[in-house]
Short mmCIF file of C-alpha atoms in Angstrom, two decimals:
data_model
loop_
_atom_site.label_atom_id
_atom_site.label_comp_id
_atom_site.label_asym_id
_atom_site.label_seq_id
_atom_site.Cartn_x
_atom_site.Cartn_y
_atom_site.Cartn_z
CA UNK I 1 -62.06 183.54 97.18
CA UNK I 2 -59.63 181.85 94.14
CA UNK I 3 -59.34 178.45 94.45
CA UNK I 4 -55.84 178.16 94.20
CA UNK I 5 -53.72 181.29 95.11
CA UNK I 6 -50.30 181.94 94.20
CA UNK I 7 -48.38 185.26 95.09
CA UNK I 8 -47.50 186.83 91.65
CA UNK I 9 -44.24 188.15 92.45
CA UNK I 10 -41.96 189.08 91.12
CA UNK I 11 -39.60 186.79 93.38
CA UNK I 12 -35.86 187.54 93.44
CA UNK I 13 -33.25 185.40 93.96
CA UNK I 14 -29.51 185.28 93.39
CA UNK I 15 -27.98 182.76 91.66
CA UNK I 16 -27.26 179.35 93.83
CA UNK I 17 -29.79 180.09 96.42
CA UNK I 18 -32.45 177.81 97.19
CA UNK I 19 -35.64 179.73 95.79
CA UNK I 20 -39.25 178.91 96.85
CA UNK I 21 -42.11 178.85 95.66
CA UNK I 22 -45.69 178.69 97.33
CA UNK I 23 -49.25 177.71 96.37
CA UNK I 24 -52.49 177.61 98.99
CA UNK I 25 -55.81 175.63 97.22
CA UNK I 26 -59.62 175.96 98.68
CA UNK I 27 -60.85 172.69 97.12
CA UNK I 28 -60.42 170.30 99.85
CA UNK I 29 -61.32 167.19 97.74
CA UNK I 30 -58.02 167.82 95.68
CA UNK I 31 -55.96 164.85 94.71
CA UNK I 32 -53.76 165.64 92.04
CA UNK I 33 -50.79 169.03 92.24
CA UNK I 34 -48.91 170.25 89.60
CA UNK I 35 -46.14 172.79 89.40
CA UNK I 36 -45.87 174.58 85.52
CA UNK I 37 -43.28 176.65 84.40
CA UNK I 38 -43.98 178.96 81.95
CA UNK I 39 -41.15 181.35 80.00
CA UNK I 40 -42.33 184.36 78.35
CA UNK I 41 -44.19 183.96 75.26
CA UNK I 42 -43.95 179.87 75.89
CA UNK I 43 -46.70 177.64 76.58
CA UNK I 44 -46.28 176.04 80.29
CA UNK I 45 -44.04 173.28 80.79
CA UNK I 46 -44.74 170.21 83.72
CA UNK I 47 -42.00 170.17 86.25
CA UNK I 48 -43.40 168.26 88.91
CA UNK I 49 -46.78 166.39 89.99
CA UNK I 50 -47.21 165.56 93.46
CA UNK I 51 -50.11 163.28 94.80
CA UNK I 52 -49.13 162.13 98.60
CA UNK I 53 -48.14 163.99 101.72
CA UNK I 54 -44.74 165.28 101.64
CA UNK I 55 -41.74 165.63 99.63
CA UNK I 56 -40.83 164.80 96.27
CA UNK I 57 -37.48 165.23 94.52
CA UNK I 58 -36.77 165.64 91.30
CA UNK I 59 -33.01 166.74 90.13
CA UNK I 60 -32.96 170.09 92.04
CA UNK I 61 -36.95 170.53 91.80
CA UNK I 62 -38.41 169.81 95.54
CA UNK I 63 -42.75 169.75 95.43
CA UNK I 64 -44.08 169.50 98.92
CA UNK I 65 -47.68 168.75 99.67
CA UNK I 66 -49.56 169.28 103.41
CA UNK I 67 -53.40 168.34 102.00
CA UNK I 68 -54.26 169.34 106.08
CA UNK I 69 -52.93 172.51 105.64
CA UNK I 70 -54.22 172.57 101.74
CA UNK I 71 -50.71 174.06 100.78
CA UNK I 72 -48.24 172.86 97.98
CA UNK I 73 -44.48 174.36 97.57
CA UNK I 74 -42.05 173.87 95.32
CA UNK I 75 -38.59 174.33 96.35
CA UNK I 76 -35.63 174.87 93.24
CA UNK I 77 -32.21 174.03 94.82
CA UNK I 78 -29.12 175.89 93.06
CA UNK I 79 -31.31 178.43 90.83
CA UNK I 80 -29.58 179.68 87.36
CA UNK I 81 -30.33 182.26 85.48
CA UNK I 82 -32.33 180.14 82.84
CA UNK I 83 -34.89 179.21 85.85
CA UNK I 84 -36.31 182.79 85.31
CA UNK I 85 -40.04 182.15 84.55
CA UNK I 86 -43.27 181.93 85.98
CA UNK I 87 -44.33 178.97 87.79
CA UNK I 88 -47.75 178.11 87.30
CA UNK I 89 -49.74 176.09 90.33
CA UNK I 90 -52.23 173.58 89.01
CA UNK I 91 -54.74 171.34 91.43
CA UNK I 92 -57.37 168.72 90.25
CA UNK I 93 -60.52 167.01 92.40
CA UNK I 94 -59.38 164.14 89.24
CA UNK I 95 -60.99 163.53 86.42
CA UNK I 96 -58.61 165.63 84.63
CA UNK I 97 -60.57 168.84 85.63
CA UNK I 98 -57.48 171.18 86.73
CA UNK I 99 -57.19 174.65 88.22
CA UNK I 100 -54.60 176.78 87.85
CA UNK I 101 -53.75 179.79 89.78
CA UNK I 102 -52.14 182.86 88.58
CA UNK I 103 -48.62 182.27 88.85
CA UNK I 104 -45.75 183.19 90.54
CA UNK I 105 -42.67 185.12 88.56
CA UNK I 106 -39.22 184.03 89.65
CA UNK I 107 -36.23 186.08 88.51
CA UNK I 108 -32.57 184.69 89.50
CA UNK I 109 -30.55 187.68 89.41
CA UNK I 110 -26.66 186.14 88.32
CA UNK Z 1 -41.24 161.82 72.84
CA UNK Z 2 -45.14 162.88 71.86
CA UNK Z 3 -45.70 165.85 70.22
CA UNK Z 4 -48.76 167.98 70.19
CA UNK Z 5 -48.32 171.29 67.52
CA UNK Z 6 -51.04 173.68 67.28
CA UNK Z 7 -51.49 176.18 64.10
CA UNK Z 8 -51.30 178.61 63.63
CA UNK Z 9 -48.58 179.86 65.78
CA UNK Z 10 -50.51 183.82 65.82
CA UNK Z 11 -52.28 185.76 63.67
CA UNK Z 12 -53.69 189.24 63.49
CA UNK Z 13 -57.63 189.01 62.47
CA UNK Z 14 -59.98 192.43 61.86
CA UNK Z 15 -63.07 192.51 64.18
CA UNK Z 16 -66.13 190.31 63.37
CA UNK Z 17 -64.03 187.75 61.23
CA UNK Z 18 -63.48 184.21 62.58
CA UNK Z 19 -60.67 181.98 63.27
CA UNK Z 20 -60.11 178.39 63.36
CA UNK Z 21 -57.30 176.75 65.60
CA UNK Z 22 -55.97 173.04 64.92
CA UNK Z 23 -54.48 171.41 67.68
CA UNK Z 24 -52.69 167.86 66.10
CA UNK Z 25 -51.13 165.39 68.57
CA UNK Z 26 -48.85 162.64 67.09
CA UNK Z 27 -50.14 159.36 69.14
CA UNK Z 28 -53.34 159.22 70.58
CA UNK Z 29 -55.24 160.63 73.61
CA UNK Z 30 -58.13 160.00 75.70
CA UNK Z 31 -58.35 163.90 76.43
CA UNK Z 32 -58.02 167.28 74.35
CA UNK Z 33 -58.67 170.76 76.51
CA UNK Z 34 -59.00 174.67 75.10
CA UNK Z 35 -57.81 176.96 77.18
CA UNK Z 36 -56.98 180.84 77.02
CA UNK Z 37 -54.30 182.76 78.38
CA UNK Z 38 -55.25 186.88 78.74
CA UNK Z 39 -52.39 188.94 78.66
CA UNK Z 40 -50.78 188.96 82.41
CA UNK Z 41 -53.34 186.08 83.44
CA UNK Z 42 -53.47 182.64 84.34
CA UNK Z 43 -55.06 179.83 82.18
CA UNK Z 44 -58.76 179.45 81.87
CA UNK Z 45 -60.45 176.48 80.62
CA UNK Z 46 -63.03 177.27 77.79
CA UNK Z 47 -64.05 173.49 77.04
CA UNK Z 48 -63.34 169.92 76.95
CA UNK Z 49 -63.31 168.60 73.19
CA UNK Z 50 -64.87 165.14 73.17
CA UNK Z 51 -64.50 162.62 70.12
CA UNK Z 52 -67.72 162.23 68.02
CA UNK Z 53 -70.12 164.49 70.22
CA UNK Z 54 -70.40 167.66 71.55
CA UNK Z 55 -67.79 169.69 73.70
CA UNK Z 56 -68.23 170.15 77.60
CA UNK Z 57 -68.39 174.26 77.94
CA UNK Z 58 -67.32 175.76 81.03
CA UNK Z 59 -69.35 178.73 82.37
CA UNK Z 60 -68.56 181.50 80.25
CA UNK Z 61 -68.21 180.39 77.40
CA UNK Z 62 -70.61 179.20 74.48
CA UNK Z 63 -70.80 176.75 71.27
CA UNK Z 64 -71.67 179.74 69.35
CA UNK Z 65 -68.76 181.63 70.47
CA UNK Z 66 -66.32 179.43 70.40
CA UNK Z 67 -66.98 176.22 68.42
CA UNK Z 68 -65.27 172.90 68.80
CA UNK Z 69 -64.32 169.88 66.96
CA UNK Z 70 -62.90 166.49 67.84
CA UNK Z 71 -63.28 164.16 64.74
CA UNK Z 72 -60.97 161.34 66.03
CA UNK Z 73 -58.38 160.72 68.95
CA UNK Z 74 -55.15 163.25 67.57
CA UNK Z 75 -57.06 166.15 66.43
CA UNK Z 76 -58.99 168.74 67.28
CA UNK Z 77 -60.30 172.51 66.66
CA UNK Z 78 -61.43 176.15 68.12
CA UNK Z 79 -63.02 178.64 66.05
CA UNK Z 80 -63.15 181.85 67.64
CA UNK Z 81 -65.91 183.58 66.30
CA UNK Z 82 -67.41 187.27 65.81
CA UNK Z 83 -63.72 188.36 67.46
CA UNK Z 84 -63.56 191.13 69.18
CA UNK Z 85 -60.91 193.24 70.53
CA UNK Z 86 -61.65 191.13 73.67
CA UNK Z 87 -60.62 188.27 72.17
CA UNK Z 88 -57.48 189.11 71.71
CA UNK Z 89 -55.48 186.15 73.89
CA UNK Z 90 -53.02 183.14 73.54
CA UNK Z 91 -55.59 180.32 72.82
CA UNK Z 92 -53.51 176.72 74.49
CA UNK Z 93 -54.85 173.45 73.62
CA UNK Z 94 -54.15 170.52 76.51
CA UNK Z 95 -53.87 166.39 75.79
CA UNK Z 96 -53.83 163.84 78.86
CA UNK Z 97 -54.44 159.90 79.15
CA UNK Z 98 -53.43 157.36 75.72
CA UNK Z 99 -50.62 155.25 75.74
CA UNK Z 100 -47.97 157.91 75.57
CA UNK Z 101 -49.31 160.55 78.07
CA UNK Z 102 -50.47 160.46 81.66
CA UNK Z 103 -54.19 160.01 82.18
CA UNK Z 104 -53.60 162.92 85.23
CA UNK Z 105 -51.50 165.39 83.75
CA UNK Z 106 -51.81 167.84 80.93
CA UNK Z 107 -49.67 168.49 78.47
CA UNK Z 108 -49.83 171.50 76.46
CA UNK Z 109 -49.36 172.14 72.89
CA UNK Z 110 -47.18 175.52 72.06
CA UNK Z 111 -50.15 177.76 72.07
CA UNK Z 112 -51.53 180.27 69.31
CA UNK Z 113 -51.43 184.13 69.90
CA UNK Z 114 -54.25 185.77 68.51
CA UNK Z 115 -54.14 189.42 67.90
CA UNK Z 116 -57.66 191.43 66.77
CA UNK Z 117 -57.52 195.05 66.14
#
């Protein structure tokens, strides 16, 4: 079983729409949740860290954690063109020791 | 803001050469990671580099494979060594923790694409 499982896509959405973006982790000790993107040929990018229950905003970047259910989302509001990547899930027990799953591609057709 | 540059940016190499990677952050950090990116595949860790001693391998991968160096708190290096085909992969070095970076979130450095034929 991966420890943190992402479906690799490719997910299509037009421009505007709300496009989301899930992530399920085995590792119930987690603590820490990160959300990468990643454009082609780039190195990954933080968007968002997440370390509590529930939402947190950022611009038009919603992560959402549920450490019961051991599931993290993240939720782009108003998706362009340029949000076309992959988006990389990342968890960490601490200690800086992360795992990353294997990504999710996003394409926002305009 | 902090930057962390990595060179080189690629390079082609023949089969049973080596290649060393520097990975140079401009402040400080408490942490420097290696990781490698296969083609179409998500990030694996190869090692934590620790200043003054030895780096922490993960499983997989060995000192004699894949050498390490951390001589102070900004710099640090990969060799990839005896490459083979296999080895062909974006290499990614990671920084967290020091006065400019968070001590639970890595940052990564713009990666070097490595090429053997």
């Amino acid at each position: 079983q991966k420890e943190v499982e992402q479906n690799s896509g490719p997910l299509s959405v037009p421009e505007g729409a709300i496009a989301s973006l899930n992530c399920t982790y085995s590792d119930r000790v987690s603590q820490s949740f990160f959300w990468y993107r990643q454009y082609s040929g780039k190195s990954p990018e933080l968007i968002m860290s997440i370390y509590s229950n529930g939402d947190k905003e950022d611009g038009r970047f919603t992560a959402q954690l549920n450490k019961a259910s051991q599931y993290v989302s993240l939720l782009i509001r108003d998706s362009q063109p340029s949000d076309s990547a992959t988006y990389l899930c990342a968890v960490s027990p601490g200690y800086q020791k992360v795992t990353f799953g294997t990504g999710t591609k996003l394409q926002v057709i305009p | 803001s902090a930057v962390i540059s990595q060179k080189p940016s690629r390079d082609i190499c023949q089969r049973g050469t080596s290649l060393t990677i520097q990975c140079q952050v401009d402040s400080q950090v408490t942490m420097m990671f290696w990781y490698r990116q296969q083609p179409g595949q998500s990030l694996t860790l190869i090692a934590t580099a620790n200043q003054g001693s030895e780096a922490t391998y993960e499983s997989g991968f060995v000192i004699d494979k894949f050498p390490i160096s951390r001589p102070n708190l900004t710099f640090s290096t990969l060799t990839v060594s005896n490459m083979s085909p296999e080895d062909s992969s974006i290499y990614l070095c990671s920084v967290a923790g020091g006065a400019s970076w968070s001590q639970e979130t890595q940052y990564f450095g713009p990666g070097t694409r490595l090429l053997v034929l």
